[in-house]
Short mmCIF file of C-alpha atoms and ligand atoms in Angstrom, two decimals:
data_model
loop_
_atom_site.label_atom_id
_atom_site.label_comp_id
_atom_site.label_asym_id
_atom_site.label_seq_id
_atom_site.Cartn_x
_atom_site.Cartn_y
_atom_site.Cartn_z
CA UNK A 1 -7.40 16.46 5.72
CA UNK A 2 -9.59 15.23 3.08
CA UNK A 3 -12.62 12.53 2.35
CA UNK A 4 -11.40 10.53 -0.74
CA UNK A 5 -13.56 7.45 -1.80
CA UNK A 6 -13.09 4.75 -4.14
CA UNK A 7 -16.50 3.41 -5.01
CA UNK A 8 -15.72 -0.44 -6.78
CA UNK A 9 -18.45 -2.65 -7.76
CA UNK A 10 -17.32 -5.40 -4.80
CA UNK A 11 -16.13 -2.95 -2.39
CA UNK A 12 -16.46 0.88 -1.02
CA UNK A 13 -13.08 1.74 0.33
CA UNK A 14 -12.81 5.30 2.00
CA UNK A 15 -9.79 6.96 3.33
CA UNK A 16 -8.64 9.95 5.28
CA UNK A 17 -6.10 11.75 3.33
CA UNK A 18 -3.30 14.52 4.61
CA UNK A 19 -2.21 17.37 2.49
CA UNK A 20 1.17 15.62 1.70
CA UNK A 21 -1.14 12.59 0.04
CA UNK A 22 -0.63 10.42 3.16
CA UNK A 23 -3.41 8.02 4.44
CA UNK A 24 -4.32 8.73 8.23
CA UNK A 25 -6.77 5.82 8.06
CA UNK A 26 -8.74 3.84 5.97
CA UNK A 27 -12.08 2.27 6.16
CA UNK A 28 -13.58 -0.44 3.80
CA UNK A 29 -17.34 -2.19 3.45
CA UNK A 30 -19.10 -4.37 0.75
CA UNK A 31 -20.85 -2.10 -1.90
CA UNK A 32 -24.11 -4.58 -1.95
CA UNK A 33 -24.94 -3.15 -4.93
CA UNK A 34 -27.70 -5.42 -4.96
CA UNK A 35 -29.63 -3.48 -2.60
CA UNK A 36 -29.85 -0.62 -4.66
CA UNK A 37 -28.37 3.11 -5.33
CA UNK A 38 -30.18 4.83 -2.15
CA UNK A 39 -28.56 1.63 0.40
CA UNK A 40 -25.30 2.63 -1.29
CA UNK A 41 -24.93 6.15 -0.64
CA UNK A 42 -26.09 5.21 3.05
CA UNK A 43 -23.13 2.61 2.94
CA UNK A 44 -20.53 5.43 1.68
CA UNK A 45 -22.40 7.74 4.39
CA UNK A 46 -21.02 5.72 6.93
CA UNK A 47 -17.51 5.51 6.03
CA UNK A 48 -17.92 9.61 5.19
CA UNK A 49 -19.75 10.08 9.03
CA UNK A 50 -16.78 7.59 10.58
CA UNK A 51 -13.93 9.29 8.96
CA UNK A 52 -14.77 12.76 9.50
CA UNK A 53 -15.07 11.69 13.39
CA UNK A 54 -11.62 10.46 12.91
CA UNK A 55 -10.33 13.87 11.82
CA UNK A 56 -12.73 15.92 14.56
CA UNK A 57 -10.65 13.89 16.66
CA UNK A 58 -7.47 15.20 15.72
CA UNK A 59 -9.21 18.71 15.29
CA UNK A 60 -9.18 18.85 11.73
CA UNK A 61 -11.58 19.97 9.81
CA UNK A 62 -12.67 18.29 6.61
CA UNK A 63 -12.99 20.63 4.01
CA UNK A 64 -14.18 18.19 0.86
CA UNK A 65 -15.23 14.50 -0.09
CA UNK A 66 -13.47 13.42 -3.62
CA UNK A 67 -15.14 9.93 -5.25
CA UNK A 68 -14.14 7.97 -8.24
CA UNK A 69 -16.98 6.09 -9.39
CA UNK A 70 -16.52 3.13 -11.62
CA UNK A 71 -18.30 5.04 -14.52
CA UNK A 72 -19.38 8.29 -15.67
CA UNK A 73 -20.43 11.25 -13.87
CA UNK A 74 -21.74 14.51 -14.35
CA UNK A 75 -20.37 16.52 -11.84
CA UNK A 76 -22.27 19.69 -11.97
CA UNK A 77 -25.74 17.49 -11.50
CA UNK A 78 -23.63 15.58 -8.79
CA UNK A 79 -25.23 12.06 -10.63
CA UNK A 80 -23.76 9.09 -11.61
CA UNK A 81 -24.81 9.07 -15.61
CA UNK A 82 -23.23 5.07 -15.79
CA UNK A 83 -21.80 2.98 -13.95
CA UNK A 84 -22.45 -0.67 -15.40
CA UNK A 85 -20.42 -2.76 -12.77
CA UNK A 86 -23.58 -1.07 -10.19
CA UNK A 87 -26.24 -1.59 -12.86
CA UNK A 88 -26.69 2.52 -12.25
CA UNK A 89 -28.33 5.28 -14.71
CA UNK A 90 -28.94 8.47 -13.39
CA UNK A 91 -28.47 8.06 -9.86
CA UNK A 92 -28.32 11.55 -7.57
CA UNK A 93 -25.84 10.10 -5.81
CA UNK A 94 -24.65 13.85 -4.23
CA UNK A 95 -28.14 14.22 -3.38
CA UNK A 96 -28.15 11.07 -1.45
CA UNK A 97 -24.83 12.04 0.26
CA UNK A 98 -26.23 15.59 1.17
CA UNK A 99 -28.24 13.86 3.92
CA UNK A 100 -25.59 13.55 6.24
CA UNK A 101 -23.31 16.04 5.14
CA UNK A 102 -23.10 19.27 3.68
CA UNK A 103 -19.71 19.35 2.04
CA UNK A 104 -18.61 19.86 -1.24
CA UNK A 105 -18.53 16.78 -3.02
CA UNK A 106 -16.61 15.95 -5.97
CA UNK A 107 -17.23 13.13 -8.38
CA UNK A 108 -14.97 11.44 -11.23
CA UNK A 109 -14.44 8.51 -12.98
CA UNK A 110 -12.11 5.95 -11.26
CA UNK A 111 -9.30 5.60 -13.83
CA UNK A 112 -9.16 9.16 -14.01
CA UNK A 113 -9.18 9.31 -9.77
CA UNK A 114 -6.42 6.86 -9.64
CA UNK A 115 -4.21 8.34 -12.71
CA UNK A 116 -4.56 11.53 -10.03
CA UNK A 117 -3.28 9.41 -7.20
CA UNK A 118 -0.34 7.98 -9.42
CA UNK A 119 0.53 11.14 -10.38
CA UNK A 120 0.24 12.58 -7.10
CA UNK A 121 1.83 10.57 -4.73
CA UNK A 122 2.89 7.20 -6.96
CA UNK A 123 4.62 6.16 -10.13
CA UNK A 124 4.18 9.52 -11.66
CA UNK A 125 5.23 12.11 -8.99
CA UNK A 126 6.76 15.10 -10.91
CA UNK A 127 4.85 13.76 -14.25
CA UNK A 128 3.43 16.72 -16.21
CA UNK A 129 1.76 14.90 -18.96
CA UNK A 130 0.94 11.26 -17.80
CA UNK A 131 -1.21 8.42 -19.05
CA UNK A 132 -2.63 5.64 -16.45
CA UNK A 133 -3.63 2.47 -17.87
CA UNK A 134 -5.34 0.20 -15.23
CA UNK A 135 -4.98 -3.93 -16.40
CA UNK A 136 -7.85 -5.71 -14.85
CA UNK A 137 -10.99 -7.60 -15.59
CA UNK A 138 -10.95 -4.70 -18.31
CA UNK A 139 -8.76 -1.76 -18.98
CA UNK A 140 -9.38 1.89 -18.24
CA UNK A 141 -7.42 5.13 -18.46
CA UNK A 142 -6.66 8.18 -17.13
CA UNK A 143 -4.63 11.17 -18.83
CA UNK A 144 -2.98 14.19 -16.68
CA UNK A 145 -2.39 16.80 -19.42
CA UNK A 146 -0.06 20.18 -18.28
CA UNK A 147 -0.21 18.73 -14.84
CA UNK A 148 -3.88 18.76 -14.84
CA UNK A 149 -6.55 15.73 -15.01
CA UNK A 150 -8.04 15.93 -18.70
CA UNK A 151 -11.52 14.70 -18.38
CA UNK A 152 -12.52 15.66 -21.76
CA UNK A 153 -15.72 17.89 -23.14
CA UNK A 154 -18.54 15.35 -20.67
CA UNK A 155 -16.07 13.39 -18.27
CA UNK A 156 -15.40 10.62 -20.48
CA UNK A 157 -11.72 10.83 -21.91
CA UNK A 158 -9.08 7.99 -21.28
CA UNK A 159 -11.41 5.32 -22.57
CA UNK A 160 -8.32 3.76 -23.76
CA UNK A 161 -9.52 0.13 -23.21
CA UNK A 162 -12.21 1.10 -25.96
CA UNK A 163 -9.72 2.22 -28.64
CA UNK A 164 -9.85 -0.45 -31.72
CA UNK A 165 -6.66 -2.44 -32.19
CA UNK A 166 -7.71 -5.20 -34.35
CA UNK A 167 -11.10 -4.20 -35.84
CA UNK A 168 -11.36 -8.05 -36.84
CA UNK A 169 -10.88 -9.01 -33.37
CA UNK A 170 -12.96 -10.43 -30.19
CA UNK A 171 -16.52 -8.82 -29.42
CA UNK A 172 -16.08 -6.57 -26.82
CA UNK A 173 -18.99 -5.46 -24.26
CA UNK A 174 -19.08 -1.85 -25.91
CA UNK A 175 -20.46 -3.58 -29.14
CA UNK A 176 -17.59 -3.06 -31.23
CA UNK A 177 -14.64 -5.69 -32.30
CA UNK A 178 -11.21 -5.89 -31.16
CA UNK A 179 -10.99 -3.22 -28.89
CA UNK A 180 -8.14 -3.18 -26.39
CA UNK A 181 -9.45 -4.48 -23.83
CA UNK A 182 -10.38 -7.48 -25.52
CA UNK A 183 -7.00 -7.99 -26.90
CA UNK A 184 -4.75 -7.85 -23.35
CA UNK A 185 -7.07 -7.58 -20.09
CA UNK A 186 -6.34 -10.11 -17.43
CA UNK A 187 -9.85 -11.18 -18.73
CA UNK A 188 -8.41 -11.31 -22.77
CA UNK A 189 -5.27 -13.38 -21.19
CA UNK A 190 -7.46 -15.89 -19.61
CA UNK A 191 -9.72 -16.86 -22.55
CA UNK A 192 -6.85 -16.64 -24.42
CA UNK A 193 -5.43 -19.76 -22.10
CA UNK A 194 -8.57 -21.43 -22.65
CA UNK A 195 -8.67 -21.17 -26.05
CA UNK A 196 -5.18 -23.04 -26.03
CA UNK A 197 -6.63 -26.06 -23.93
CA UNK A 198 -9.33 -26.22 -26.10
CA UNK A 199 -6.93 -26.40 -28.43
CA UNK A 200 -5.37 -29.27 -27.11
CA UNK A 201 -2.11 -27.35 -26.40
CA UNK A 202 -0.06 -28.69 -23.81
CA UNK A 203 0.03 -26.67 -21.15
CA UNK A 204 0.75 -26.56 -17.62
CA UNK A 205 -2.42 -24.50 -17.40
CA UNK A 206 -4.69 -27.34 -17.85
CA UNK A 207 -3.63 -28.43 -14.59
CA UNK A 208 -5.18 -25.00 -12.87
CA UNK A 209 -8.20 -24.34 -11.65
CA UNK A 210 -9.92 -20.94 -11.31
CA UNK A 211 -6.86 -19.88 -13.72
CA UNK A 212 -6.68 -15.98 -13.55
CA UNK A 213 -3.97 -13.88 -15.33
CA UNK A 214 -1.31 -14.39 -12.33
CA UNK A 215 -1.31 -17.98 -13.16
CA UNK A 216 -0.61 -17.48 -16.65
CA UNK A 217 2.30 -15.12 -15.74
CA UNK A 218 3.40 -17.74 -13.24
CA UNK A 219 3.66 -20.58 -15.69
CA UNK A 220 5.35 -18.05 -18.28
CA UNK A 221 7.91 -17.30 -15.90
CA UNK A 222 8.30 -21.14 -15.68
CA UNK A 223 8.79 -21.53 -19.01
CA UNK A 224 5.49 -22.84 -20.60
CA UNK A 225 5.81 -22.04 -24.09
CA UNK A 226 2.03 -21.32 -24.04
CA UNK A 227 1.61 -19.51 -21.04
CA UNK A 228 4.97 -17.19 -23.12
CA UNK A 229 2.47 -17.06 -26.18
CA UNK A 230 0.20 -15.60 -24.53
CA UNK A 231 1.96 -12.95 -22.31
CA UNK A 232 3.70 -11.77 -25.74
CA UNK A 233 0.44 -11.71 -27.26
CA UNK A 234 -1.19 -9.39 -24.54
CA UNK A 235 2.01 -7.20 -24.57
CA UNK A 236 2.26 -7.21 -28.54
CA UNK A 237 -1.24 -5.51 -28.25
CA UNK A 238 -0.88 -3.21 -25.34
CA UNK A 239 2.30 -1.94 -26.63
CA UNK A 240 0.27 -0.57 -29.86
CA UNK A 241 -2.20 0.38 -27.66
CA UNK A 242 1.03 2.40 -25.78
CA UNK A 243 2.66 3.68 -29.28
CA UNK A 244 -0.44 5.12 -30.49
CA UNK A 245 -0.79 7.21 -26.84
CA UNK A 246 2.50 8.16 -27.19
CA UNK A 247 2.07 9.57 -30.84
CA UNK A 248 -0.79 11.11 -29.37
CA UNK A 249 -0.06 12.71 -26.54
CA UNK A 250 3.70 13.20 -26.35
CA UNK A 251 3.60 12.03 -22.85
CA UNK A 252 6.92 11.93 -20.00
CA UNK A 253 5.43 8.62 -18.51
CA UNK A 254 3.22 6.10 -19.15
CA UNK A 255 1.65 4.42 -15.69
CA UNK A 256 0.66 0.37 -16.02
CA UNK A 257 -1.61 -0.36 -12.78
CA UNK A 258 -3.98 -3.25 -11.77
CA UNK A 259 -3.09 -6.90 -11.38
CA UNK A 260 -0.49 -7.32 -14.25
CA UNK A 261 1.62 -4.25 -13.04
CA UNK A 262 3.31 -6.55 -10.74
CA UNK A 263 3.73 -8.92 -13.78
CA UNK A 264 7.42 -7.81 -14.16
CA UNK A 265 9.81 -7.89 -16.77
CA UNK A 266 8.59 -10.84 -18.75
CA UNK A 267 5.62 -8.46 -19.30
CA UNK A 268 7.54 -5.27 -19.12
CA UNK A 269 10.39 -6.11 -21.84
CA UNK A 270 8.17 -7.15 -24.77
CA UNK A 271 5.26 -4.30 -23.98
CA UNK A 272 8.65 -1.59 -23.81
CA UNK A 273 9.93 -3.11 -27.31
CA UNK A 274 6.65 -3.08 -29.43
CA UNK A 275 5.71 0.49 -27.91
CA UNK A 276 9.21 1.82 -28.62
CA UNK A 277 8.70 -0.03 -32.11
CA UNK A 278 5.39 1.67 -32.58
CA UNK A 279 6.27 5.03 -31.71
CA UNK A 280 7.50 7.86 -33.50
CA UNK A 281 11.29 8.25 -32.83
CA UNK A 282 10.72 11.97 -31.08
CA UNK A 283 8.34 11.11 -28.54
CA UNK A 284 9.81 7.54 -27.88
CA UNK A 285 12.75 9.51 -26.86
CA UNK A 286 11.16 11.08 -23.80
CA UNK A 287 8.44 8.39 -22.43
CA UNK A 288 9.12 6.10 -19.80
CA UNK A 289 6.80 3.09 -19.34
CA UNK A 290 6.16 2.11 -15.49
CA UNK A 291 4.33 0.38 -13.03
CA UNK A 292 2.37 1.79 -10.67
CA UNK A 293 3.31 2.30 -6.95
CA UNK A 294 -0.41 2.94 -5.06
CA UNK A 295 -2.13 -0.14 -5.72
CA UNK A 296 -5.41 0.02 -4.31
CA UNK A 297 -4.99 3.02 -2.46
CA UNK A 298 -4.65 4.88 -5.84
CA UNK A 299 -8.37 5.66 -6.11
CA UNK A 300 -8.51 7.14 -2.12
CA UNK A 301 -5.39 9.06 -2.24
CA UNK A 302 -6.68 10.38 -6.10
CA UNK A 303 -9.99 10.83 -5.05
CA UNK A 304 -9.02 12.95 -2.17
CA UNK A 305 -6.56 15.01 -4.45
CA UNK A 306 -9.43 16.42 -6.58
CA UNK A 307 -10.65 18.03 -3.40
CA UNK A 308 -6.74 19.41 -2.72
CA UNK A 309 -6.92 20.74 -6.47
CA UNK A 310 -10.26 22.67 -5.92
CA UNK A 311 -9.21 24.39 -2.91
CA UNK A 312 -5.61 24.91 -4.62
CA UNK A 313 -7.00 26.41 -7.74
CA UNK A 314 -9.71 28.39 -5.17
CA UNK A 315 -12.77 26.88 -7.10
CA UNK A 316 -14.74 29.55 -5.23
CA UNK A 317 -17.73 28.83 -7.97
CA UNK A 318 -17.93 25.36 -6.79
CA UNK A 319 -17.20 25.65 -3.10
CA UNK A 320 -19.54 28.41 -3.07
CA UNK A 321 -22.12 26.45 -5.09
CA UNK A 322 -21.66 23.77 -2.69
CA UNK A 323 -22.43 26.23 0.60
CA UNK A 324 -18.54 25.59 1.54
CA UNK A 325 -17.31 29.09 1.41
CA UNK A 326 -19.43 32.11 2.80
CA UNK A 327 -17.62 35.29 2.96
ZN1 ZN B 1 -14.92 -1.93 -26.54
#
């Protein structure tokens, strides 16, 4: 049994994780990342010290801690380089979690954590080359190459949601115009609806408050012609997004998590058409686009996998590194 963590800017969820990719039990607290990086690692220290009771309890013994952090890591410093959403640069965060424990810990980027999990125990079992895309307040990505995460030369491949669709488009928060994730995020979808009122459409959206992208999907499903608009729009520009990956990477599956995965066909028709449309005839053939299964637990179950895959591939230079294995 292994420690995997999912480190979110609202929430720290932590779960114990079975060889098989099962969740023997799950722990979740606020991040507060208010309070700083140090009151942070003593917040995941908890849910690490409380877990690995749980599995001295069934006489297991932990042998790793996995954690996707919601940015950029360097794993051989064991720091967080990034990680906006937790206003972090630099943080030791390994050093932190060293305190209490003395396992091997192993950090990655959270896309790339939960296109692990997909692949592993979701949406993408039996995938050998599979692309995540995770649809949320923005969009991030993970790639699984030849069965293997692809992390790229410094850990920061799969920034799909920062590939340029429309370089006309919307300001994005990278600096740049019309990336991605300023085209079809649940966040894109939502000014998009505003935009519309503003307008002076008429919409039943006016009549929402707090609208989020599940309302907009909602009132699509209903019928409103503008709520439609904008739900074609979003998938119009995800499915280049989607063609251009799959002219890229050639890949078996293609994995659509976060909030509009459970958006259905009225998202899943029009995003399958323009990708299709978009992609060469070759690699169209082979792709399948699909929602994901995990949900949240994506990040746990992934995060706990890159432990499985160090100890598979007997990463004795890490473990030993880490003062795991003595011989
Ligand atoms: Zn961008």
């Amino acid at each position: 049994m292994v420690i995997g963590i999912d480190l979110g800017g609202t929430n720290i969820k932590g779960a114990l994780v079975d060889g098989e990719g099962a969740i023997i039990a799950k722990l979740e607290t606020a991040t507060r990342a208010n309070a700083g990086p140090e009151a942070v690692a003593g917040r995941i220290s908890g849910i690490i010290t409380d877990l690995e009771a749980m599995a001295n309890d069934r006489e297991r013994r932990v042998p790793g801690i996995g954690i996707g952090v919601p940015g950029q890591s360097d794993q051989a410093q064991g720091t967080v380089i990034f990680a906006p959403n937790l206003h972090w640069h630099n943080v030791p965060l390994v050093k932190y979690l060293h305190r209490i424990t003395r396992l091997p810990i192993f950090l990655e980027n959270d896309a790339n954590v939960a296109a692990l999990g997909e692949q592993w125990r979701g949406a993408g079992r039996g995938s050998v080359n599979m692309v995540m895309i995770t649809v949320g307040t923005g969009i991030g990505g993970g790639l699984i190459l030849n069965g293997r995460l692809y992390s790229g030369t410094n850990g920061s491949a799969g920034e799909v949601g920062h590939t340029v669709i429309d370089p006309d488009g919307p300001q994005c928060s990278c600096g740049r115009r019309g990336c991605l994730e300023t085209l079809t995020s649940a966040t894109a979808m939502v000014r998009m609806a505003q935009e519309a009122i503003d307008r002076g459409e008429e919409t039943d959206l006016v009549r929402v408050e707090n609208l989020e992208a599940k309302d907009i999907f909602m009132s699509a499903e209903a019928g409103d012609k503008t709520a439609r608009e904008i739900v074609n729009k979003a998938a119009y520009f995800l499915g280049i997004g989607l063609g251009n990956l799959i002219n890229i990477f050639n890949p078996d599956t293609i994995v659509i998590g976060g909030g509009v995965s459970k958006a259905g066909d009225i998202l899943f028709k029009p995003l399958r058409r323009t990708a299709m449309e978009q992609a060469l005839d070759a690699p169209a053939a082979v792709v399948r686009i699909i929602p994901a299964e995990l949900g949240n637990d994506a990040g746990c179950i992934g995060a706990a996998k890159l432990v499985f895959q160090a100890v598979e591939s007997q990463d004795h230079y890490s473990l030993h590194r880490k003062g795991e294995i003595r011989d």
